[in-house]
């Protein structure tokens, strides 16, 4: 059982927008603006796409955006493309430890 | 640019020990923390802890304390994670990750698959 809760799967059609939620608690997401998101293709290492809730590393498409409300963080992908099909992991700092969600498989229909 | 090269896949019997390496290049090794993250087959990610290469200090997650040790060799810019008393539950891919912070996991190695089986 993962410390953060994500839906197991989401899907969308090319061009649409989707949002993946990540629910934590008042010990992690609720008190730290230190949520990050990672994209992982099969048999590849994860890649950082969002950090500190809503910041994008250099080179990451602006189609990816992050937000937070209370104890829930969200990743939104706009203008879905076939190449976005991957697993997305949320992560939160929690004062001397770091917690992950179980991962969400995004299928582009 | 930042590159982390990990050692190759390993097979061990239950009860054995193992050391996985992570060689850093493209940046100053002592300027970034090295985190270790575990991914069990078909499962999510699990943070194991971090190593501060500057002073060797570590912060190991509770579930790994007493069984996992993180060390480094600054002369070769290499970080290590050592496992003792391996069990089948340790079968997983292990990633090293370099980041200037303890709160984000910016640059990932390619992963090392560890299989524990008799």
PDB file of C-alpha atoms in Angstrom:
ATOM      1  CA  UNK A   1       0.000   0.000   0.000  1.00  0.00           C
ATOM      2  CA  UNK A   2       1.471   3.330  -1.149  1.00  0.00           C
ATOM      3  CA  UNK A   3       1.566   6.344   1.130  1.00  0.00           C
ATOM      4  CA  UNK A   4       0.070   8.626  -1.525  1.00  0.00           C
ATOM      5  CA  UNK A   5      -3.039   7.600  -3.432  1.00  0.00           C
ATOM      6  CA  UNK A   6      -3.326   7.822  -7.226  1.00  0.00           C
ATOM      7  CA  UNK A   7      -5.838   6.297  -9.642  1.00  0.00           C
ATOM      8  CA  UNK A   8      -4.478   3.135 -11.223  1.00  0.00           C
ATOM      9  CA  UNK A   9      -5.319   4.295 -14.728  1.00  0.00           C
ATOM     10  CA  UNK A  10      -6.662   7.199 -16.756  1.00  0.00           C
ATOM     11  CA  UNK A  11      -7.246   7.588 -20.463  1.00  0.00           C
ATOM     12  CA  UNK A  12      -7.880  10.292 -23.002  1.00  0.00           C
ATOM     13  CA  UNK A  13      -7.976  10.952 -26.716  1.00  0.00           C
ATOM     14  CA  UNK A  14      -5.346  12.917 -28.624  1.00  0.00           C
ATOM     15  CA  UNK A  15      -5.834  16.648 -28.162  1.00  0.00           C
ATOM     16  CA  UNK A  16      -7.814  16.290 -24.957  1.00  0.00           C
ATOM     17  CA  UNK A  17      -6.695  17.233 -21.448  1.00  0.00           C
ATOM     18  CA  UNK A  18      -6.478  14.837 -18.532  1.00  0.00           C
ATOM     19  CA  UNK A  19      -5.798  15.308 -14.848  1.00  0.00           C
ATOM     20  CA  UNK A  20      -4.209  12.805 -12.479  1.00  0.00           C
ATOM     21  CA  UNK A  21      -4.843  13.270  -8.784  1.00  0.00           C
ATOM     22  CA  UNK A  22      -2.538  12.399  -5.908  1.00  0.00           C
ATOM     23  CA  UNK A  23      -3.998  12.369  -2.411  1.00  0.00           C
ATOM     24  CA  UNK A  24      -1.867  12.563   0.699  1.00  0.00           C
ATOM     25  CA  UNK A  25      -2.328  13.890   4.201  1.00  0.00           C
ATOM     26  CA  UNK A  26      -1.568  16.809   6.501  1.00  0.00           C
ATOM     27  CA  UNK A  27       1.832  15.240   7.151  1.00  0.00           C
ATOM     28  CA  UNK A  28       3.025  15.503   3.561  1.00  0.00           C
ATOM     29  CA  UNK A  29       1.195  17.218   0.675  1.00  0.00           C
ATOM     30  CA  UNK A  30      -0.901  19.267   3.077  1.00  0.00           C
ATOM     31  CA  UNK A  31       2.044  21.070   4.670  1.00  0.00           C
ATOM     32  CA  UNK A  32       4.861  20.940   2.124  1.00  0.00           C
ATOM     33  CA  UNK A  33       4.878  22.574  -1.310  1.00  0.00           C
ATOM     34  CA  UNK A  34       7.309  19.872  -2.344  1.00  0.00           C
ATOM     35  CA  UNK A  35       5.281  17.682  -4.667  1.00  0.00           C
ATOM     36  CA  UNK A  36       6.981  16.290  -7.752  1.00  0.00           C
ATOM     37  CA  UNK A  37       5.808  14.194 -10.678  1.00  0.00           C
ATOM     38  CA  UNK A  38       7.707  11.638 -12.744  1.00  0.00           C
ATOM     39  CA  UNK A  39       6.993  10.143 -16.156  1.00  0.00           C
ATOM     40  CA  UNK A  40       8.091   6.556 -16.770  1.00  0.00           C
ATOM     41  CA  UNK A  41       8.063   4.583 -20.016  1.00  0.00           C
ATOM     42  CA  UNK A  42       8.230   0.764 -19.927  1.00  0.00           C
ATOM     43  CA  UNK A  43      11.666  -0.521 -18.938  1.00  0.00           C
ATOM     44  CA  UNK A  44      13.005   3.022 -18.589  1.00  0.00           C
ATOM     45  CA  UNK A  45      13.990   5.121 -15.607  1.00  0.00           C
ATOM     46  CA  UNK A  46      11.518   7.721 -14.365  1.00  0.00           C
ATOM     47  CA  UNK A  47      11.974  11.310 -15.529  1.00  0.00           C
ATOM     48  CA  UNK A  48      11.208  14.426 -13.495  1.00  0.00           C
ATOM     49  CA  UNK A  49       8.502  16.536 -15.163  1.00  0.00           C
ATOM     50  CA  UNK A  50       7.179  18.711 -12.307  1.00  0.00           C
ATOM     51  CA  UNK A  51       8.817  19.796  -9.047  1.00  0.00           C
ATOM     52  CA  UNK A  52       7.780  21.984  -6.118  1.00  0.00           C
ATOM     53  CA  UNK A  53       4.119  21.540  -7.082  1.00  0.00           C
ATOM     54  CA  UNK A  54       4.084  23.540 -10.316  1.00  0.00           C
ATOM     55  CA  UNK A  55       7.612  24.097 -11.632  1.00  0.00           C
ATOM     56  CA  UNK A  56       8.835  22.502 -14.853  1.00  0.00           C
ATOM     57  CA  UNK A  57      12.468  21.503 -15.397  1.00  0.00           C
ATOM     58  CA  UNK A  58      14.131  22.909 -18.466  1.00  0.00           C
ATOM     59  CA  UNK A  59      13.099  21.006 -21.586  1.00  0.00           C
ATOM     60  CA  UNK A  60       9.773  19.707 -20.265  1.00  0.00           C
ATOM     61  CA  UNK A  61       6.790  20.630 -22.418  1.00  0.00           C
ATOM     62  CA  UNK A  62       4.462  23.333 -21.111  1.00  0.00           C
ATOM     63  CA  UNK A  63       1.617  20.910 -21.798  1.00  0.00           C
ATOM     64  CA  UNK A  64       2.456  19.494 -18.367  1.00  0.00           C
ATOM     65  CA  UNK A  65       1.290  21.485 -15.363  1.00  0.00           C
ATOM     66  CA  UNK A  66       0.959  20.844 -11.654  1.00  0.00           C
ATOM     67  CA  UNK A  67      -1.191  22.210  -8.854  1.00  0.00           C
ATOM     68  CA  UNK A  68      -2.171  21.531  -5.275  1.00  0.00           C
ATOM     69  CA  UNK A  69      -5.221  22.062  -3.097  1.00  0.00           C
ATOM     70  CA  UNK A  70      -5.145  20.996   0.524  1.00  0.00           C
ATOM     71  CA  UNK A  71      -3.877  17.434   0.697  1.00  0.00           C
ATOM     72  CA  UNK A  72      -4.366  16.682  -3.004  1.00  0.00           C
ATOM     73  CA  UNK A  73      -1.931  17.431  -5.800  1.00  0.00           C
ATOM     74  CA  UNK A  74      -2.778  17.207  -9.476  1.00  0.00           C
ATOM     75  CA  UNK A  75      -0.943  16.766 -12.754  1.00  0.00           C
ATOM     76  CA  UNK A  76      -2.667  18.059 -15.871  1.00  0.00           C
ATOM     77  CA  UNK A  77      -1.569  17.146 -19.377  1.00  0.00           C
ATOM     78  CA  UNK A  78      -3.126  19.270 -22.079  1.00  0.00           C
ATOM     79  CA  UNK A  79      -3.213  18.569 -25.804  1.00  0.00           C
ATOM     80  CA  UNK A  80      -2.655  14.833 -25.269  1.00  0.00           C
ATOM     81  CA  UNK A  81      -0.223  13.194 -27.657  1.00  0.00           C
ATOM     82  CA  UNK A  82       0.496   9.529 -28.290  1.00  0.00           C
ATOM     83  CA  UNK A  83       3.963   9.975 -26.754  1.00  0.00           C
ATOM     84  CA  UNK A  84       2.352  10.897 -23.412  1.00  0.00           C
ATOM     85  CA  UNK A  85       1.290   7.279 -22.899  1.00  0.00           C
ATOM     86  CA  UNK A  86       3.314   6.277 -19.834  1.00  0.00           C
ATOM     87  CA  UNK A  87       3.068   5.745 -16.090  1.00  0.00           C
ATOM     88  CA  UNK A  88       3.014   8.887 -13.944  1.00  0.00           C
ATOM     89  CA  UNK A  89       4.211   8.830 -10.350  1.00  0.00           C
ATOM     90  CA  UNK A  90       3.531  11.517  -7.777  1.00  0.00           C
ATOM     91  CA  UNK A  91       5.907  12.151  -4.903  1.00  0.00           C
ATOM     92  CA  UNK A  92       5.934  14.329  -1.804  1.00  0.00           C
ATOM     93  CA  UNK A  93       8.576  15.294   0.714  1.00  0.00           C
ATOM     94  CA  UNK A  94       7.396  14.547   4.243  1.00  0.00           C
ATOM     95  CA  UNK A  95      10.013  15.830   6.695  1.00  0.00           C
ATOM     96  CA  UNK A  96      13.009  13.439   6.614  1.00  0.00           C
ATOM     97  CA  UNK A  97      11.254  11.009   4.319  1.00  0.00           C
ATOM     98  CA  UNK A  98       9.888  10.966   0.780  1.00  0.00           C
ATOM     99  CA  UNK A  99       6.660   9.292  -0.257  1.00  0.00           C
ATOM    100  CA  UNK A 100       5.436   8.046  -3.618  1.00  0.00           C
ATOM    101  CA  UNK A 101       2.037   7.226  -5.020  1.00  0.00           C
ATOM    102  CA  UNK A 102       1.385   3.881  -6.651  1.00  0.00           C
ATOM    103  CA  UNK A 103       1.607   5.285 -10.165  1.00  0.00           C
ATOM    104  CA  UNK A 104      -1.071   6.003 -12.787  1.00  0.00           C
ATOM    105  CA  UNK A 105      -1.042   4.402 -16.220  1.00  0.00           C
ATOM    106  CA  UNK A 106      -2.095   6.906 -18.874  1.00  0.00           C
ATOM    107  CA  UNK A 107      -3.521   5.427 -22.048  1.00  0.00           C
ATOM    108  CA  UNK A 108      -3.908   7.628 -25.108  1.00  0.00           C
ATOM    109  CA  UNK A 109      -6.850   6.206 -27.043  1.00  0.00           C
TER     110      UNK A 109
ATOM    111  CA  UNK B   1      25.347  16.975 -18.577  1.00  0.00           C
ATOM    112  CA  UNK B   2      24.640  14.907 -15.466  1.00  0.00           C
ATOM    113  CA  UNK B   3      25.070  11.174 -16.027  1.00  0.00           C
ATOM    114  CA  UNK B   4      24.725   8.355 -13.527  1.00  0.00           C
ATOM    115  CA  UNK B   5      26.025   4.975 -14.653  1.00  0.00           C
ATOM    116  CA  UNK B   6      24.931   2.027 -12.516  1.00  0.00           C
ATOM    117  CA  UNK B   7      26.421  -1.433 -12.216  1.00  0.00           C
ATOM    118  CA  UNK B   8      24.867  -4.365 -14.046  1.00  0.00           C
ATOM    119  CA  UNK B   9      22.147  -6.823 -13.112  1.00  0.00           C
ATOM    120  CA  UNK B  10      22.825  -9.152 -10.193  1.00  0.00           C
ATOM    121  CA  UNK B  11      21.480 -12.483  -8.946  1.00  0.00           C
ATOM    122  CA  UNK B  12      21.889 -13.496  -5.305  1.00  0.00           C
ATOM    123  CA  UNK B  13      20.616 -16.213  -3.020  1.00  0.00           C
ATOM    124  CA  UNK B  14      18.524 -15.350   0.038  1.00  0.00           C
ATOM    125  CA  UNK B  15      20.699 -14.302   2.961  1.00  0.00           C
ATOM    126  CA  UNK B  16      23.482 -12.988   0.763  1.00  0.00           C
ATOM    127  CA  UNK B  17      24.876  -9.450   0.605  1.00  0.00           C
ATOM    128  CA  UNK B  18      25.215  -7.165  -2.389  1.00  0.00           C
ATOM    129  CA  UNK B  19      26.738  -3.819  -3.293  1.00  0.00           C
ATOM    130  CA  UNK B  20      25.367  -1.761  -6.205  1.00  0.00           C
ATOM    131  CA  UNK B  21      27.397   1.131  -7.611  1.00  0.00           C
ATOM    132  CA  UNK B  22      26.452   4.432  -9.197  1.00  0.00           C
ATOM    133  CA  UNK B  23      29.187   6.403 -10.977  1.00  0.00           C
ATOM    134  CA  UNK B  24      28.491  10.103 -11.438  1.00  0.00           C
ATOM    135  CA  UNK B  25      29.832  12.326 -14.210  1.00  0.00           C
ATOM    136  CA  UNK B  26      29.099  15.703 -15.748  1.00  0.00           C
ATOM    137  CA  UNK B  27      28.910  17.611 -12.459  1.00  0.00           C
ATOM    138  CA  UNK B  28      30.726  18.024  -9.159  1.00  0.00           C
ATOM    139  CA  UNK B  29      29.982  14.821  -7.264  1.00  0.00           C
ATOM    140  CA  UNK B  30      29.941  16.506  -3.849  1.00  0.00           C
ATOM    141  CA  UNK B  31      27.437  19.172  -4.911  1.00  0.00           C
ATOM    142  CA  UNK B  32      24.399  16.886  -5.098  1.00  0.00           C
ATOM    143  CA  UNK B  33      22.739  14.338  -2.894  1.00  0.00           C
ATOM    144  CA  UNK B  34      22.483  10.764  -4.148  1.00  0.00           C
ATOM    145  CA  UNK B  35      19.108   9.182  -3.491  1.00  0.00           C
ATOM    146  CA  UNK B  36      18.278   5.505  -3.902  1.00  0.00           C
ATOM    147  CA  UNK B  37      14.828   4.411  -5.073  1.00  0.00           C
ATOM    148  CA  UNK B  38      13.442   0.886  -5.354  1.00  0.00           C
ATOM    149  CA  UNK B  39      10.881  -0.355  -7.859  1.00  0.00           C
ATOM    150  CA  UNK B  40       9.529  -3.867  -7.350  1.00  0.00           C
ATOM    151  CA  UNK B  41       8.252  -5.764 -10.420  1.00  0.00           C
ATOM    152  CA  UNK B  42       5.072  -4.164 -11.718  1.00  0.00           C
ATOM    153  CA  UNK B  43       4.842  -1.948  -8.664  1.00  0.00           C
ATOM    154  CA  UNK B  44       5.397   1.659  -7.754  1.00  0.00           C
ATOM    155  CA  UNK B  45       8.458   3.474  -6.534  1.00  0.00           C
ATOM    156  CA  UNK B  46       9.813   3.444  -2.978  1.00  0.00           C
ATOM    157  CA  UNK B  47      12.333   5.938  -1.645  1.00  0.00           C
ATOM    158  CA  UNK B  48      15.134   4.256   0.283  1.00  0.00           C
ATOM    159  CA  UNK B  49      17.163   7.222   1.463  1.00  0.00           C
ATOM    160  CA  UNK B  50      19.845   9.695   0.508  1.00  0.00           C
ATOM    161  CA  UNK B  51      23.589  10.091   0.848  1.00  0.00           C
ATOM    162  CA  UNK B  52      25.391  13.415   1.115  1.00  0.00           C
ATOM    163  CA  UNK B  53      28.628  12.822  -0.842  1.00  0.00           C
ATOM    164  CA  UNK B  54      30.254  15.879   0.746  1.00  0.00           C
ATOM    165  CA  UNK B  55      30.410  14.427   4.236  1.00  0.00           C
ATOM    166  CA  UNK B  56      29.095  10.875   3.902  1.00  0.00           C
ATOM    167  CA  UNK B  57      25.993  11.633   5.950  1.00  0.00           C
ATOM    168  CA  UNK B  58      22.928   9.539   5.231  1.00  0.00           C
ATOM    169  CA  UNK B  59      19.189   9.511   5.853  1.00  0.00           C
ATOM    170  CA  UNK B  60      17.819   5.998   5.398  1.00  0.00           C
ATOM    171  CA  UNK B  61      14.082   5.330   5.282  1.00  0.00           C
ATOM    172  CA  UNK B  62      12.717   3.485   8.283  1.00  0.00           C
ATOM    173  CA  UNK B  63      11.938   0.274   6.430  1.00  0.00           C
ATOM    174  CA  UNK B  64      15.556  -0.078   5.294  1.00  0.00           C
ATOM    175  CA  UNK B  65      17.401   0.948   8.441  1.00  0.00           C
ATOM    176  CA  UNK B  66      19.817  -1.640   9.766  1.00  0.00           C
ATOM    177  CA  UNK B  67      19.867  -3.579   6.499  1.00  0.00           C
ATOM    178  CA  UNK B  68      20.863  -1.043   3.852  1.00  0.00           C
ATOM    179  CA  UNK B  69      23.978   1.109   3.922  1.00  0.00           C
ATOM    180  CA  UNK B  70      24.843   4.030   1.648  1.00  0.00           C
ATOM    181  CA  UNK B  71      28.465   4.992   1.089  1.00  0.00           C
ATOM    182  CA  UNK B  72      30.614   6.820  -1.414  1.00  0.00           C
ATOM    183  CA  UNK B  73      34.113   7.099  -2.860  1.00  0.00           C
ATOM    184  CA  UNK B  74      34.761  10.720  -3.735  1.00  0.00           C
ATOM    185  CA  UNK B  75      37.985   9.884  -5.574  1.00  0.00           C
ATOM    186  CA  UNK B  76      35.992   8.013  -8.222  1.00  0.00           C
ATOM    187  CA  UNK B  77      32.700   9.967  -7.909  1.00  0.00           C
ATOM    188  CA  UNK B  78      30.903   6.747  -7.107  1.00  0.00           C
ATOM    189  CA  UNK B  79      28.076   6.075  -4.691  1.00  0.00           C
ATOM    190  CA  UNK B  80      27.182   2.646  -3.362  1.00  0.00           C
ATOM    191  CA  UNK B  81      24.211   0.991  -1.741  1.00  0.00           C
ATOM    192  CA  UNK B  82      24.944  -2.197   0.163  1.00  0.00           C
ATOM    193  CA  UNK B  83      22.311  -4.717   1.107  1.00  0.00           C
ATOM    194  CA  UNK B  84      22.695  -7.309   3.836  1.00  0.00           C
ATOM    195  CA  UNK B  85      20.538 -10.394   4.478  1.00  0.00           C
ATOM    196  CA  UNK B  86      18.763 -10.251   1.126  1.00  0.00           C
ATOM    197  CA  UNK B  87      15.294 -11.783   0.862  1.00  0.00           C
ATOM    198  CA  UNK B  88      13.040 -12.454  -2.122  1.00  0.00           C
ATOM    199  CA  UNK B  89      11.216  -9.204  -1.263  1.00  0.00           C
ATOM    200  CA  UNK B  90      14.381  -7.353  -2.304  1.00  0.00           C
ATOM    201  CA  UNK B  91      13.929  -8.485  -5.902  1.00  0.00           C
ATOM    202  CA  UNK B  92      13.557  -5.140  -7.652  1.00  0.00           C
ATOM    203  CA  UNK B  93      15.157  -2.528  -9.856  1.00  0.00           C
ATOM    204  CA  UNK B  94      17.229  -0.034  -7.894  1.00  0.00           C
ATOM    205  CA  UNK B  95      17.805   3.493  -9.147  1.00  0.00           C
ATOM    206  CA  UNK B  96      20.300   6.075  -7.994  1.00  0.00           C
ATOM    207  CA  UNK B  97      19.212   9.692  -8.420  1.00  0.00           C
ATOM    208  CA  UNK B  98      21.271  12.875  -8.132  1.00  0.00           C
ATOM    209  CA  UNK B  99      19.771  16.167  -7.021  1.00  0.00           C
ATOM    210  CA  UNK B 100      20.969  19.327  -5.283  1.00  0.00           C
ATOM    211  CA  UNK B 101      18.036  19.002  -2.898  1.00  0.00           C
ATOM    212  CA  UNK B 102      16.675  16.333  -0.590  1.00  0.00           C
ATOM    213  CA  UNK B 103      13.173  17.091  -1.820  1.00  0.00           C
ATOM    214  CA  UNK B 104      13.311  16.409  -5.571  1.00  0.00           C
ATOM    215  CA  UNK B 105      14.698  13.549  -7.665  1.00  0.00           C
ATOM    216  CA  UNK B 106      16.151  15.223 -10.714  1.00  0.00           C
ATOM    217  CA  UNK B 107      18.663  12.999 -12.524  1.00  0.00           C
ATOM    218  CA  UNK B 108      18.152   9.248 -12.602  1.00  0.00           C
ATOM    219  CA  UNK B 109      20.519   6.399 -13.329  1.00  0.00           C
ATOM    220  CA  UNK B 110      19.462   3.631 -15.699  1.00  0.00           C
ATOM    221  CA  UNK B 111      18.603   1.229 -12.894  1.00  0.00           C
ATOM    222  CA  UNK B 112      20.086  -2.039 -11.620  1.00  0.00           C
ATOM    223  CA  UNK B 113      17.942  -5.173 -11.573  1.00  0.00           C
ATOM    224  CA  UNK B 114      18.547  -7.324  -8.503  1.00  0.00           C
ATOM    225  CA  UNK B 115      17.061 -10.803  -8.369  1.00  0.00           C
ATOM    226  CA  UNK B 116      17.060 -12.744  -5.115  1.00  0.00           C
ATOM    227  CA  UNK B 117      16.314 -16.383  -5.655  1.00  0.00           C
ATOM    228  CA  UNK B 118      17.491 -19.767  -4.476  1.00  0.00           C
TER     229      UNK B 118
END
